[in-house]
mmCIF file as Biopython writes it, N, C-alpha, C and O atoms, coordinates in Angstrom:
data_model
#
loop_
_atom_site.group_PDB
_atom_site.id
_atom_site.type_symbol
_atom_site.label_atom_id
_atom_site.label_alt_id
_atom_site.label_comp_id
_atom_site.label_asym_id
_atom_site.label_entity_id
_atom_site.label_seq_id
_atom_site.pdbx_PDB_ins_code
_atom_site.Cartn_x
_atom_site.Cartn_y
_atom_site.Cartn_z
_atom_site.occupancy
_atom_site.B_iso_or_equiv
_atom_site.auth_seq_id
_atom_site.auth_asym_id
_atom_site.pdbx_PDB_model_num
ATOM 1   N N  . MET A ? 1  ? -4.571  24.874 -0.186  1.0 0.0 1  A 1 
ATOM 2   C CA . MET A ? 1  ? -4.165  23.526 0.139   1.0 0.0 1  A 1 
ATOM 3   C C  . MET A ? 1  ? -5.395  22.617 0.022   1.0 0.0 1  A 1 
ATOM 4   O O  . MET A ? 1  ? -6.411  22.873 0.667   1.0 0.0 1  A 1 
ATOM 5   N N  . PRO A ? 2  ? -5.313  21.543 -0.806  1.0 0.0 2  A 1 
ATOM 6   C CA . PRO A ? 2  ? -6.460  20.653 -0.955  1.0 0.0 2  A 1 
ATOM 7   C C  . PRO A ? 2  ? -6.688  19.794 0.288   1.0 0.0 2  A 1 
ATOM 8   O O  . PRO A ? 2  ? -5.756  19.481 1.029   1.0 0.0 2  A 1 
ATOM 9   N N  . ILE A ? 3  ? -7.928  19.429 0.490   1.0 0.0 3  A 1 
ATOM 10  C CA . ILE A ? 3  ? -8.280  18.558 1.605   1.0 0.0 3  A 1 
ATOM 11  C C  . ILE A ? 3  ? -8.259  17.120 1.108   1.0 0.0 3  A 1 
ATOM 12  O O  . ILE A ? 3  ? -8.816  16.817 0.053   1.0 0.0 3  A 1 
ATOM 13  N N  . THR A ? 4  ? -7.625  16.241 1.859   1.0 0.0 4  A 1 
ATOM 14  C CA . THR A ? 4  ? -7.539  14.833 1.479   1.0 0.0 4  A 1 
ATOM 15  C C  . THR A ? 4  ? -8.214  13.971 2.536   1.0 0.0 4  A 1 
ATOM 16  O O  . THR A ? 4  ? -8.422  14.396 3.672   1.0 0.0 4  A 1 
ATOM 17  N N  . PHE A ? 5  ? -8.551  12.749 2.131   1.0 0.0 5  A 1 
ATOM 18  C CA . PHE A ? 5  ? -9.155  11.794 3.043   1.0 0.0 5  A 1 
ATOM 19  C C  . PHE A ? 5  ? -8.360  10.506 3.001   1.0 0.0 5  A 1 
ATOM 20  O O  . PHE A ? 5  ? -8.101  9.971  1.923   1.0 0.0 5  A 1 
ATOM 21  N N  . ARG A ? 6  ? -7.970  10.003 4.159   1.0 0.0 6  A 1 
ATOM 22  C CA . ARG A ? 6  ? -7.268  8.728  4.266   1.0 0.0 6  A 1 
ATOM 23  C C  . ARG A ? 6  ? -7.548  8.153  5.641   1.0 0.0 6  A 1 
ATOM 24  O O  . ARG A ? 6  ? -7.421  8.842  6.653   1.0 0.0 6  A 1 
ATOM 25  N N  . LYS A ? 7  ? -7.928  6.891  5.671   1.0 0.0 7  A 1 
ATOM 26  C CA . LYS A ? 7  ? -8.199  6.220  6.936   1.0 0.0 7  A 1 
ATOM 27  C C  . LYS A ? 7  ? -7.594  4.832  6.872   1.0 0.0 7  A 1 
ATOM 28  O O  . LYS A ? 7  ? -7.665  4.165  5.839   1.0 0.0 7  A 1 
ATOM 29  N N  . SER A ? 8  ? -7.002  4.396  7.967   1.0 0.0 8  A 1 
ATOM 30  C CA . SER A ? 8  ? -6.349  3.094  8.038   1.0 0.0 8  A 1 
ATOM 31  C C  . SER A ? 8  ? -6.899  2.326  9.234   1.0 0.0 8  A 1 
ATOM 32  O O  . SER A ? 8  ? -7.000  2.860  10.339  1.0 0.0 8  A 1 
ATOM 33  N N  . PHE A ? 9  ? -7.256  1.053  8.995   1.0 0.0 9  A 1 
ATOM 34  C CA . PHE A ? 9  ? -7.777  0.192  10.042  1.0 0.0 9  A 1 
ATOM 35  C C  . PHE A ? 9  ? -6.907  -1.042 10.171  1.0 0.0 9  A 1 
ATOM 36  O O  . PHE A ? 9  ? -6.502  -1.625 9.165   1.0 0.0 9  A 1 
ATOM 37  N N  . ARG A ? 10 ? -6.619  -1.439 11.382  1.0 0.0 10 A 1 
ATOM 38  C CA . ARG A ? 10 ? -5.901  -2.692 11.618  1.0 0.0 10 A 1 
ATOM 39  C C  . ARG A ? 10 ? -6.948  -3.799 11.721  1.0 0.0 10 A 1 
ATOM 40  O O  . ARG A ? 10 ? -7.761  -3.798 12.645  1.0 0.0 10 A 1 
ATOM 41  N N  . ILE A ? 11 ? -6.933  -4.741 10.779  1.0 0.0 11 A 1 
ATOM 42  C CA . ILE A ? 11 ? -7.949  -5.787 10.786  1.0 0.0 11 A 1 
ATOM 43  C C  . ILE A ? 11 ? -7.434  -7.093 11.388  1.0 0.0 11 A 1 
ATOM 44  O O  . ILE A ? 11 ? -8.224  -7.875 11.917  1.0 0.0 11 A 1 
ATOM 45  N N  . LEU A ? 12 ? -6.154  -7.340 11.320  1.0 0.0 12 A 1 
ATOM 46  C CA . LEU A ? 12 ? -5.478  -8.473 11.947  1.0 0.0 12 A 1 
ATOM 47  C C  . LEU A ? 12 ? -4.073  -8.023 12.307  1.0 0.0 12 A 1 
ATOM 48  O O  . LEU A ? 12 ? -3.606  -7.013 11.780  1.0 0.0 12 A 1 
ATOM 49  N N  . PRO A ? 13 ? -3.383  -8.738 13.190  1.0 0.0 13 A 1 
ATOM 50  C CA . PRO A ? 13 ? -1.987  -8.368 13.446  1.0 0.0 13 A 1 
ATOM 51  C C  . PRO A ? 13 ? -1.164  -8.436 12.152  1.0 0.0 13 A 1 
ATOM 52  O O  . PRO A ? 13 ? -1.100  -9.484 11.509  1.0 0.0 13 A 1 
ATOM 53  N N  . GLY A ? 14 ? -0.554  -7.347 11.784  1.0 0.0 14 A 1 
ATOM 54  C CA . GLY A ? 14 ? 0.261   -7.300 10.582  1.0 0.0 14 A 1 
ATOM 55  C C  . GLY A ? 14 ? -0.508  -7.043 9.305   1.0 0.0 14 A 1 
ATOM 56  O O  . GLY A ? 14 ? 0.085   -7.058 8.226   1.0 0.0 14 A 1 
ATOM 57  N N  . VAL A ? 15 ? -1.838  -6.802 9.390   1.0 0.0 15 A 1 
ATOM 58  C CA . VAL A ? 15 ? -2.657  -6.552 8.198   1.0 0.0 15 A 1 
ATOM 59  C C  . VAL A ? 15 ? -3.471  -5.277 8.421   1.0 0.0 15 A 1 
ATOM 60  O O  . VAL A ? 15 ? -4.151  -5.125 9.436   1.0 0.0 15 A 1 
ATOM 61  N N  . ARG A ? 16 ? -3.384  -4.357 7.438   1.0 0.0 16 A 1 
ATOM 62  C CA . ARG A ? 16 ? -4.106  -3.094 7.541   1.0 0.0 16 A 1 
ATOM 63  C C  . ARG A ? 16 ? -4.968  -2.875 6.302   1.0 0.0 16 A 1 
ATOM 64  O O  . ARG A ? 16 ? -4.579  -3.236 5.192   1.0 0.0 16 A 1 
ATOM 65  N N  . LEU A ? 17 ? -6.134  -2.284 6.502   1.0 0.0 17 A 1 
ATOM 66  C CA . LEU A ? 17 ? -7.013  -1.869 5.433   1.0 0.0 17 A 1 
ATOM 67  C C  . LEU A ? 17 ? -6.916  -0.351 5.351   1.0 0.0 17 A 1 
ATOM 68  O O  . LEU A ? 17 ? -7.201  0.346  6.325   1.0 0.0 17 A 1 
ATOM 69  N N  . ASN A ? 18 ? -6.514  0.161  4.195   1.0 0.0 18 A 1 
ATOM 70  C CA . ASN A ? 18 ? -6.338  1.594  3.991   1.0 0.0 18 A 1 
ATOM 71  C C  . ASN A ? 18 ? -7.406  2.073  3.011   1.0 0.0 18 A 1 
ATOM 72  O O  . ASN A ? 18 ? -7.600  1.478  1.951   1.0 0.0 18 A 1 
ATOM 73  N N  . ILE A ? 19 ? -8.089  3.143  3.372   1.0 0.0 19 A 1 
ATOM 74  C CA . ILE A ? 19 ? -9.148  3.684  2.533   1.0 0.0 19 A 1 
ATOM 75  C C  . ILE A ? 19 ? -8.849  5.146  2.258   1.0 0.0 19 A 1 
ATOM 76  O O  . ILE A ? 19 ? -8.522  5.904  3.171   1.0 0.0 19 A 1 
ATOM 77  N N  . ASN A ? 20 ? -8.961  5.542  0.985   1.0 0.0 20 A 1 
ATOM 78  C CA . ASN A ? 20 ? -8.860  6.955  0.656   1.0 0.0 20 A 1 
ATOM 79  C C  . ASN A ? 20 ? -10.017 7.316  -0.269  1.0 0.0 20 A 1 
ATOM 80  O O  . ASN A ? 20 ? -10.912 6.501  -0.490  1.0 0.0 20 A 1 
ATOM 81  N N  . LYS A ? 21 ? -10.005 8.501  -0.796  1.0 0.0 21 A 1 
ATOM 82  C CA . LYS A ? 21 ? -11.124 9.021  -1.565  1.0 0.0 21 A 1 
ATOM 83  C C  . LYS A ? 21 ? -11.417 8.199  -2.822  1.0 0.0 21 A 1 
ATOM 84  O O  . LYS A ? 21 ? -12.581 8.063  -3.200  1.0 0.0 21 A 1 
ATOM 85  N N  . ARG A ? 22 ? -10.400 7.653  -3.472  1.0 0.0 22 A 1 
ATOM 86  C CA . ARG A ? 22 ? -10.594 6.988  -4.756  1.0 0.0 22 A 1 
ATOM 87  C C  . ARG A ? 22 ? -10.469 5.475  -4.724  1.0 0.0 22 A 1 
ATOM 88  O O  . ARG A ? 22 ? -10.961 4.808  -5.635  1.0 0.0 22 A 1 
ATOM 89  N N  . SER A ? 23 ? -9.824  4.905  -3.699  1.0 0.0 23 A 1 
ATOM 90  C CA . SER A ? 23 ? -9.599  3.461  -3.702  1.0 0.0 23 A 1 
ATOM 91  C C  . SER A ? 23 ? -9.375  2.944  -2.292  1.0 0.0 23 A 1 
ATOM 92  O O  . SER A ? 23 ? -9.410  3.700  -1.321  1.0 0.0 23 A 1 
ATOM 93  N N  . TRP A ? 24 ? -9.144  1.649  -2.198  1.0 0.0 24 A 1 
ATOM 94  C CA . TRP A ? 24 ? -8.791  1.013  -0.933  1.0 0.0 24 A 1 
ATOM 95  C C  . TRP A ? 24 ? -7.640  0.062  -1.195  1.0 0.0 24 A 1 
ATOM 96  O O  . TRP A ? 24 ? -7.409  -0.341 -2.335  1.0 0.0 24 A 1 
ATOM 97  N N  . SER A ? 25 ? -6.918  -0.297 -0.144  1.0 0.0 25 A 1 
ATOM 98  C CA . SER A ? 25 ? -5.806  -1.232 -0.299  1.0 0.0 25 A 1 
ATOM 99  C C  . SER A ? 25 ? -5.623  -2.025 0.984   1.0 0.0 25 A 1 
ATOM 100 O O  . SER A ? 25 ? -6.057  -1.618 2.061   1.0 0.0 25 A 1 
ATOM 101 N N  . ILE A ? 26 ? -4.970  -3.165 0.836   1.0 0.0 26 A 1 
ATOM 102 C CA . ILE A ? 26 ? -4.635  -4.013 1.969   1.0 0.0 26 A 1 
ATOM 103 C C  . ILE A ? 26 ? -3.124  -4.143 2.024   1.0 0.0 26 A 1 
ATOM 104 O O  . ILE A ? 26 ? -2.481  -4.473 1.028   1.0 0.0 26 A 1 
ATOM 105 N N  . THR A ? 27 ? -2.561  -3.878 3.203   1.0 0.0 27 A 1 
ATOM 106 C CA . THR A ? 27 ? -1.125  -3.969 3.419   1.0 0.0 27 A 1 
ATOM 107 C C  . THR A ? 27 ? -0.854  -5.066 4.435   1.0 0.0 27 A 1 
ATOM 108 O O  . THR A ? 27 ? -1.465  -5.113 5.503   1.0 0.0 27 A 1 
ATOM 109 N N  . SER A ? 28 ? 0.078   -5.953 4.079   1.0 0.0 28 A 1 
ATOM 110 C CA . SER A ? 28 ? 0.481   -7.001 5.012   1.0 0.0 28 A 1 
ATOM 111 C C  . SER A ? 28 ? 1.994   -7.046 5.076   1.0 0.0 28 A 1 
ATOM 112 O O  . SER A ? 28 ? 2.678   -6.721 4.105   1.0 0.0 28 A 1 
ATOM 113 N N  . GLY A ? 29 ? 2.505   -7.444 6.205   1.0 0.0 29 A 1 
ATOM 114 C CA . GLY A ? 29 ? 3.940   -7.541 6.386   1.0 0.0 29 A 1 
ATOM 115 C C  . GLY A ? 29 ? 4.329   -7.157 7.796   1.0 0.0 29 A 1 
ATOM 116 O O  . GLY A ? 29 ? 3.524   -6.641 8.572   1.0 0.0 29 A 1 
ATOM 117 N N  . SER A ? 30 ? 5.569   -7.418 8.102   1.0 0.0 30 A 1 
ATOM 118 C CA . SER A ? 30 ? 6.045   -7.150 9.453   1.0 0.0 30 A 1 
ATOM 119 C C  . SER A ? 30 ? 6.794   -5.827 9.510   1.0 0.0 30 A 1 
ATOM 120 O O  . SER A ? 30 ? 7.086   -5.217 8.482   1.0 0.0 30 A 1 
ATOM 121 N N  . LYS A ? 31 ? 7.093   -5.402 10.711  1.0 0.0 31 A 1 
ATOM 122 C CA . LYS A ? 31 ? 7.801   -4.147 10.912  1.0 0.0 31 A 1 
ATOM 123 C C  . LYS A ? 31 ? 9.220   -4.201 10.343  1.0 0.0 31 A 1 
ATOM 124 O O  . LYS A ? 31 ? 9.705   -3.215 9.789   1.0 0.0 31 A 1 
ATOM 125 N N  . ASN A ? 32 ? 9.876   -5.339 10.479  1.0 0.0 32 A 1 
ATOM 126 C CA . ASN A ? 32 ? 11.271  -5.450 10.053  1.0 0.0 32 A 1 
ATOM 127 C C  . ASN A ? 32 ? 11.455  -6.107 8.692   1.0 0.0 32 A 1 
ATOM 128 O O  . ASN A ? 32 ? 12.573  -6.136 8.176   1.0 0.0 32 A 1 
ATOM 129 N N  . GLY A ? 33 ? 10.411  -6.624 8.108   1.0 0.0 33 A 1 
ATOM 130 C CA . GLY A ? 33 ? 10.524  -7.292 6.813   1.0 0.0 33 A 1 
ATOM 131 C C  . GLY A ? 33 ? 9.824   -6.500 5.731   1.0 0.0 33 A 1 
ATOM 132 O O  . GLY A ? 33 ? 9.421   -5.359 5.956   1.0 0.0 33 A 1 
ATOM 133 N N  . PRO A ? 34 ? 9.676   -7.094 4.559   1.0 0.0 34 A 1 
ATOM 134 C CA . PRO A ? 34 ? 9.000   -6.398 3.465   1.0 0.0 34 A 1 
ATOM 135 C C  . PRO A ? 34 ? 7.497   -6.284 3.717   1.0 0.0 34 A 1 
ATOM 136 O O  . PRO A ? 34 ? 6.894   -7.125 4.384   1.0 0.0 34 A 1 
ATOM 137 N N  . LYS A ? 35 ? 6.916   -5.223 3.165   1.0 0.0 35 A 1 
ATOM 138 C CA . LYS A ? 35 ? 5.477   -5.019 3.227   1.0 0.0 35 A 1 
ATOM 139 C C  . LYS A ? 35 ? 4.915   -5.154 1.821   1.0 0.0 35 A 1 
ATOM 140 O O  . LYS A ? 35 ? 5.508   -4.661 0.862   1.0 0.0 35 A 1 
ATOM 141 N N  . HIS A ? 36 ? 3.779   -5.818 1.697   1.0 0.0 36 A 1 
ATOM 142 C CA . HIS A ? 36 ? 3.132   -6.022 0.409   1.0 0.0 36 A 1 
ATOM 143 C C  . HIS A ? 36 ? 1.783   -5.318 0.440   1.0 0.0 36 A 1 
ATOM 144 O O  . HIS A ? 36 ? 0.974   -5.545 1.339   1.0 0.0 36 A 1 
ATOM 145 N N  . THR A ? 37 ? 1.548   -4.461 -0.549  1.0 0.0 37 A 1 
ATOM 146 C CA . THR A ? 37 ? 0.308   -3.716 -0.628  1.0 0.0 37 A 1 
ATOM 147 C C  . THR A ? 37 ? -0.373  -4.015 -1.950  1.0 0.0 37 A 1 
ATOM 148 O O  . THR A ? 37 ? 0.255   -3.962 -3.008  1.0 0.0 37 A 1 
ATOM 149 N N  . THR A ? 38 ? -1.669  -4.331 -1.887  1.0 0.0 38 A 1 
ATOM 150 C CA . THR A ? 38 ? -2.474  -4.562 -3.074  1.0 0.0 38 A 1 
ATOM 151 C C  . THR A ? 38 ? -3.631  -3.580 -3.048  1.0 0.0 38 A 1 
ATOM 152 O O  . THR A ? 38 ? -4.370  -3.512 -2.066  1.0 0.0 38 A 1 
ATOM 153 N N  . SER A ? 39 ? -3.791  -2.819 -4.125  1.0 0.0 39 A 1 
ATOM 154 C CA . SER A ? 39 ? -4.799  -1.781 -4.199  1.0 0.0 39 A 1 
ATOM 155 C C  . SER A ? 39 ? -5.977  -2.226 -5.050  1.0 0.0 39 A 1 
ATOM 156 O O  . SER A ? 39 ? -5.842  -3.105 -5.902  1.0 0.0 39 A 1 
ATOM 157 N N  . SER A ? 40 ? -7.131  -1.616 -4.816  1.0 0.0 40 A 1 
ATOM 158 C CA . SER A ? 40 ? -8.321  -1.918 -5.611  1.0 0.0 40 A 1 
ATOM 159 C C  . SER A ? 40 ? -8.170  -1.451 -7.057  1.0 0.0 40 A 1 
ATOM 160 O O  . SER A ? 40 ? -8.934  -1.882 -7.920  1.0 0.0 40 A 1 
ATOM 161 N N  . THR A ? 41 ? -7.212  -0.589 -7.337  1.0 0.0 41 A 1 
ATOM 162 C CA . THR A ? 41 ? -6.980  -0.103 -8.691  1.0 0.0 41 A 1 
ATOM 163 C C  . THR A ? 41 ? -6.034  -1.008 -9.473  1.0 0.0 41 A 1 
ATOM 164 O O  . THR A ? 41 ? -5.761  -0.744 -10.644 1.0 0.0 41 A 1 
ATOM 165 N N  . GLY A ? 42 ? -5.531  -2.070 -8.847  1.0 0.0 42 A 1 
ATOM 166 C CA . GLY A ? 42 ? -4.647  -3.002 -9.520  1.0 0.0 42 A 1 
ATOM 167 C C  . GLY A ? 42 ? -3.171  -2.782 -9.250  1.0 0.0 42 A 1 
ATOM 168 O O  . GLY A ? 42 ? -2.339  -3.549 -9.735  1.0 0.0 42 A 1 
ATOM 169 N N  . ARG A ? 43 ? -2.834  -1.783 -8.508  1.0 0.0 43 A 1 
ATOM 170 C CA . ARG A ? 43 ? -1.433  -1.510 -8.196  1.0 0.0 43 A 1 
ATOM 171 C C  . ARG A ? 43 ? -0.961  -2.443 -7.094  1.0 0.0 43 A 1 
ATOM 172 O O  . ARG A ? 43 ? -1.655  -2.639 -6.096  1.0 0.0 43 A 1 
ATOM 173 N N  . ARG A ? 44 ? 0.227   -3.019 -7.278  1.0 0.0 44 A 1 
ATOM 174 C CA . ARG A ? 44 ? 0.838   -3.875 -6.258  1.0 0.0 44 A 1 
ATOM 175 C C  . ARG A ? 44 ? 2.202   -3.300 -5.916  1.0 0.0 44 A 1 
ATOM 176 O O  . ARG A ? 44 ? 3.018   -3.043 -6.801  1.0 0.0 44 A 1 
ATOM 177 N N  . THR A ? 45 ? 2.443   -3.101 -4.626  1.0 0.0 45 A 1 
ATOM 178 C CA . THR A ? 45 ? 3.686   -2.491 -4.169  1.0 0.0 45 A 1 
ATOM 179 C C  . THR A ? 45 ? 4.332   -3.365 -3.107  1.0 0.0 45 A 1 
ATOM 180 O O  . THR A ? 45 ? 3.667   -3.864 -2.199  1.0 0.0 45 A 1 
ATOM 181 N N  . THR A ? 46 ? 5.642   -3.540 -3.240  1.0 0.0 46 A 1 
ATOM 182 C CA . THR A ? 46 ? 6.443   -4.193 -2.212  1.0 0.0 46 A 1 
ATOM 183 C C  . THR A ? 46 ? 7.444   -3.161 -1.726  1.0 0.0 46 A 1 
ATOM 184 O O  . THR A ? 46 ? 8.143   -2.547 -2.532  1.0 0.0 46 A 1 
ATOM 185 N N  . SER A ? 47 ? 7.520   -2.963 -0.416  1.0 0.0 47 A 1 
ATOM 186 C CA . SER A ? 47 ? 8.435   -1.967 0.128   1.0 0.0 47 A 1 
ATOM 187 C C  . SER A ? 47 ? 9.123   -2.518 1.361   1.0 0.0 47 A 1 
ATOM 188 O O  . SER A ? 47 ? 8.633   -3.441 2.013   1.0 0.0 47 A 1 
ATOM 189 N N  . MET A ? 48 ? 10.266  -1.930 1.663   1.0 0.0 48 A 1 
ATOM 190 C CA . MET A ? 48 ? 11.037  -2.375 2.810   1.0 0.0 48 A 1 
ATOM 191 C C  . MET A ? 48 ? 11.894  -1.230 3.321   1.0 0.0 48 A 1 
ATOM 192 O O  . MET A ? 48 ? 12.517  -0.509 2.541   1.0 0.0 48 A 1 
ATOM 193 N N  . ASP A ? 49 ? 11.920  -1.070 4.640   1.0 0.0 49 A 1 
ATOM 194 C CA . ASP A ? 49 ? 12.798  -0.079 5.257   1.0 0.0 49 A 1 
ATOM 195 C C  . ASP A ? 49 ? 14.213  -0.635 5.305   1.0 0.0 49 A 1 
ATOM 196 O O  . ASP A ? 49 ? 14.427  -1.805 5.624   1.0 0.0 49 A 1 
ATOM 197 N N  . LEU A ? 50 ? 15.167  0.216  4.987   1.0 0.0 50 A 1 
ATOM 198 C CA . LEU A ? 50 ? 16.573  -0.151 5.034   1.0 0.0 50 A 1 
ATOM 199 C C  . LEU A ? 50 ? 17.244  0.643  6.153   1.0 0.0 50 A 1 
ATOM 200 O O  . LEU A ? 50 ? 16.667  1.615  6.640   1.0 0.0 50 A 1 
ATOM 201 N N  . PRO A ? 51 ? 18.432  0.256  6.567   1.0 0.0 51 A 1 
ATOM 202 C CA . PRO A ? 51 ? 19.100  0.976  7.659   1.0 0.0 51 A 1 
ATOM 203 C C  . PRO A ? 51 ? 19.268  2.462  7.343   1.0 0.0 51 A 1 
ATOM 204 O O  . PRO A ? 51 ? 19.511  2.859  6.204   1.0 0.0 51 A 1 
ATOM 205 N N  . GLY A ? 52 ? 19.129  3.252  8.382   1.0 0.0 52 A 1 
ATOM 206 C CA . GLY A ? 52 ? 19.269  4.696  8.223   1.0 0.0 52 A 1 
ATOM 207 C C  . GLY A ? 52 ? 18.027  5.282  7.583   1.0 0.0 52 A 1 
ATOM 208 O O  . GLY A ? 52 ? 16.927  4.759  7.766   1.0 0.0 52 A 1 
ATOM 209 N N  . PRO A ? 53 ? 18.191  6.366  6.833   1.0 0.0 53 A 1 
ATOM 210 C CA . PRO A ? 53 ? 17.041  7.035  6.232   1.0 0.0 53 A 1 
ATOM 211 C C  . PRO A ? 53 ? 16.657  6.464  4.873   1.0 0.0 53 A 1 
ATOM 212 O O  . PRO A ? 53 ? 16.055  7.163  4.058   1.0 0.0 53 A 1 
ATOM 213 N N  . PHE A ? 54 ? 16.995  5.215  4.621   1.0 0.0 54 A 1 
ATOM 214 C CA . PHE A ? 54 ? 16.797  4.634  3.298   1.0 0.0 54 A 1 
ATOM 215 C C  . PHE A ? 54 ? 15.628  3.660  3.273   1.0 0.0 54 A 1 
ATOM 216 O O  . PHE A ? 54 ? 15.224  3.119  4.303   1.0 0.0 54 A 1 
ATOM 217 N N  . GLY A ? 55 ? 15.103  3.452  2.094   1.0 0.0 55 A 1 
ATOM 218 C CA . GLY A ? 55 ? 14.022  2.506  1.895   1.0 0.0 55 A 1 
ATOM 219 C C  . GLY A ? 55 ? 14.052  2.000  0.465   1.0 0.0 55 A 1 
ATOM 220 O O  . GLY A ? 55 ? 14.736  2.560  -0.391  1.0 0.0 55 A 1 
ATOM 221 N N  . TRP A ? 56 ? 13.309  0.943  0.215   1.0 0.0 56 A 1 
ATOM 222 C CA . TRP A ? 56 ? 13.237  0.348  -1.112  1.0 0.0 56 A 1 
ATOM 223 C C  . TRP A ? 56 ? 11.774  0.116  -1.448  1.0 0.0 56 A 1 
ATOM 224 O O  . TRP A ? 56 ? 10.997  -0.291 -0.584  1.0 0.0 56 A 1 
ATOM 225 N N  . ARG A ? 57 ? 11.385  0.372  -2.705  1.0 0.0 57 A 1 
ATOM 226 C CA . ARG A ? 57 ? 10.004  0.169  -3.116  1.0 0.0 57 A 1 
ATOM 227 C C  . ARG A ? 57 ? 9.950   -0.260 -4.575  1.0 0.0 57 A 1 
ATOM 228 O O  . ARG A ? 57 ? 10.681  0.265  -5.414  1.0 0.0 57 A 1 
ATOM 229 N N  . LYS A ? 58 ? 9.075   -1.222 -4.869  1.0 0.0 58 A 1 
ATOM 230 C CA . LYS A ? 58 ? 8.841   -1.653 -6.243  1.0 0.0 58 A 1 
ATOM 231 C C  . LYS A ? 58 ? 7.334   -1.680 -6.458  1.0 0.0 58 A 1 
ATOM 232 O O  . LYS A ? 58 ? 6.602   -2.337 -5.718  1.0 0.0 58 A 1 
ATOM 233 N N  . THR A ? 59 ? 6.879   -0.962 -7.474  1.0 0.0 59 A 1 
ATOM 234 C CA . THR A ? 59 ? 5.454   -0.874 -7.764  1.0 0.0 59 A 1 
ATOM 235 C C  . THR A ? 59 ? 5.187   -1.417 -9.162  1.0 0.0 59 A 1 
ATOM 236 O O  . THR A ? 59 ? 5.891   -1.086 -10.116 1.0 0.0 59 A 1 
ATOM 237 N N  . THR A ? 60 ? 4.172   -2.244 -9.267  1.0 0.0 60 A 1 
ATOM 238 C CA . THR A ? 60 ? 3.734   -2.732 -10.573 1.0 0.0 60 A 1 
ATOM 239 C C  . THR A ? 60 ? 2.258   -2.403 -10.734 1.0 0.0 60 A 1 
ATOM 240 O O  . THR A ? 60 ? 1.488   -2.439 -9.774  1.0 0.0 60 A 1 
ATOM 241 N N  . LYS A ? 61 ? 1.881   -2.083 -11.956 1.0 0.0 61 A 1 
ATOM 242 C CA . LYS A ? 61 ? 0.488   -1.770 -12.250 1.0 0.0 61 A 1 
ATOM 243 C C  . LYS A ? 61 ? -0.119  -2.916 -13.039 1.0 0.0 61 A 1 
ATOM 244 O O  . LYS A ? 61 ? 0.562   -3.574 -13.826 1.0 0.0 61 A 1 
ATOM 245 N N  . LYS A ? 62 ? -1.381  -3.143 -12.826 1.0 0.0 62 A 1 
ATOM 246 C CA . LYS A ? 62 ? -2.097  -4.192 -13.537 1.0 0.0 62 A 1 
ATOM 247 C C  . LYS A ? 62 ? -2.178  -3.828 -15.017 1.0 0.0 62 A 1 
ATOM 248 O O  . LYS A ? 62 ? -2.547  -2.711 -15.379 1.0 0.0 62 A 1 
ATOM 249 N N  . ARG A ? 63 ? -1.831  -4.780 -15.852 1.0 0.0 63 A 1 
ATOM 250 C CA . ARG A ? 63 ? -1.924  -4.554 -17.288 1.0 0.0 63 A 1 
ATOM 251 C C  . ARG A ? 63 ? -3.365  -4.643 -17.732 1.0 0.0 63 A 1 
ATOM 252 O O  . ARG A ? 63 ? -4.138  -5.463 -17.236 1.0 0.0 63 A 1 
ATOM 253 N N  . ARG A ? 64 ? -3.709  -3.800 -18.659 1.0 0.0 64 A 1 
ATOM 254 C CA . ARG A ? 64 ? -5.071  -3.830 -19.191 1.0 0.0 64 A 1 
ATOM 255 C C  . ARG A ? 64 ? -5.177  -4.939 -20.226 1.0 0.0 64 A 1 
ATOM 256 O O  . ARG A ? 64 ? -4.289  -5.118 -21.060 1.0 0.0 64 A 1 
ATOM 257 N N  . GLY A ? 65 ? -6.261  -5.669 -20.160 1.0 0.0 65 A 1 
ATOM 258 C CA . GLY A ? 65 ? -6.493  -6.767 -21.114 1.0 0.0 65 A 1 
ATOM 259 C C  . GLY A ? 65 ? -6.856  -6.254 -22.483 1.0 0.0 65 A 1 
ATOM 260 O O  . GLY A ? 65 ? -7.177  -5.078 -22.657 1.0 0.0 65 A 1 
ATOM 261 N N  . HIS A ? 66 ? -6.804  -7.131 -23.440 1.0 0.0 66 A 1 
ATOM 262 C CA . HIS A ? 66 ? -7.125  -6.756 -24.828 1.0 0.0 66 A 1 
ATOM 263 C C  . HIS A ? 66 ? -8.606  -6.662 -25.017 1.0 0.0 66 A 1 
ATOM 264 O O  . HIS A ? 66 ? -9.070  -6.358 -26.116 1.0 0.0 66 A 1 
#
């Protein structure tokens, strides 16, 4: 089993700084609304919990320039 590293810090109410081995990200949003995450690698994710065991997530990756 590989060893992983992940640490999360609350920097403001509703805003978290997440750090792992390869990148960092900032997550903002409320408990009942959508959450927006922006990563240092260019990935942007919007997610939301739905009733029951369901959830919704949309991830976009930064396009590489010419």
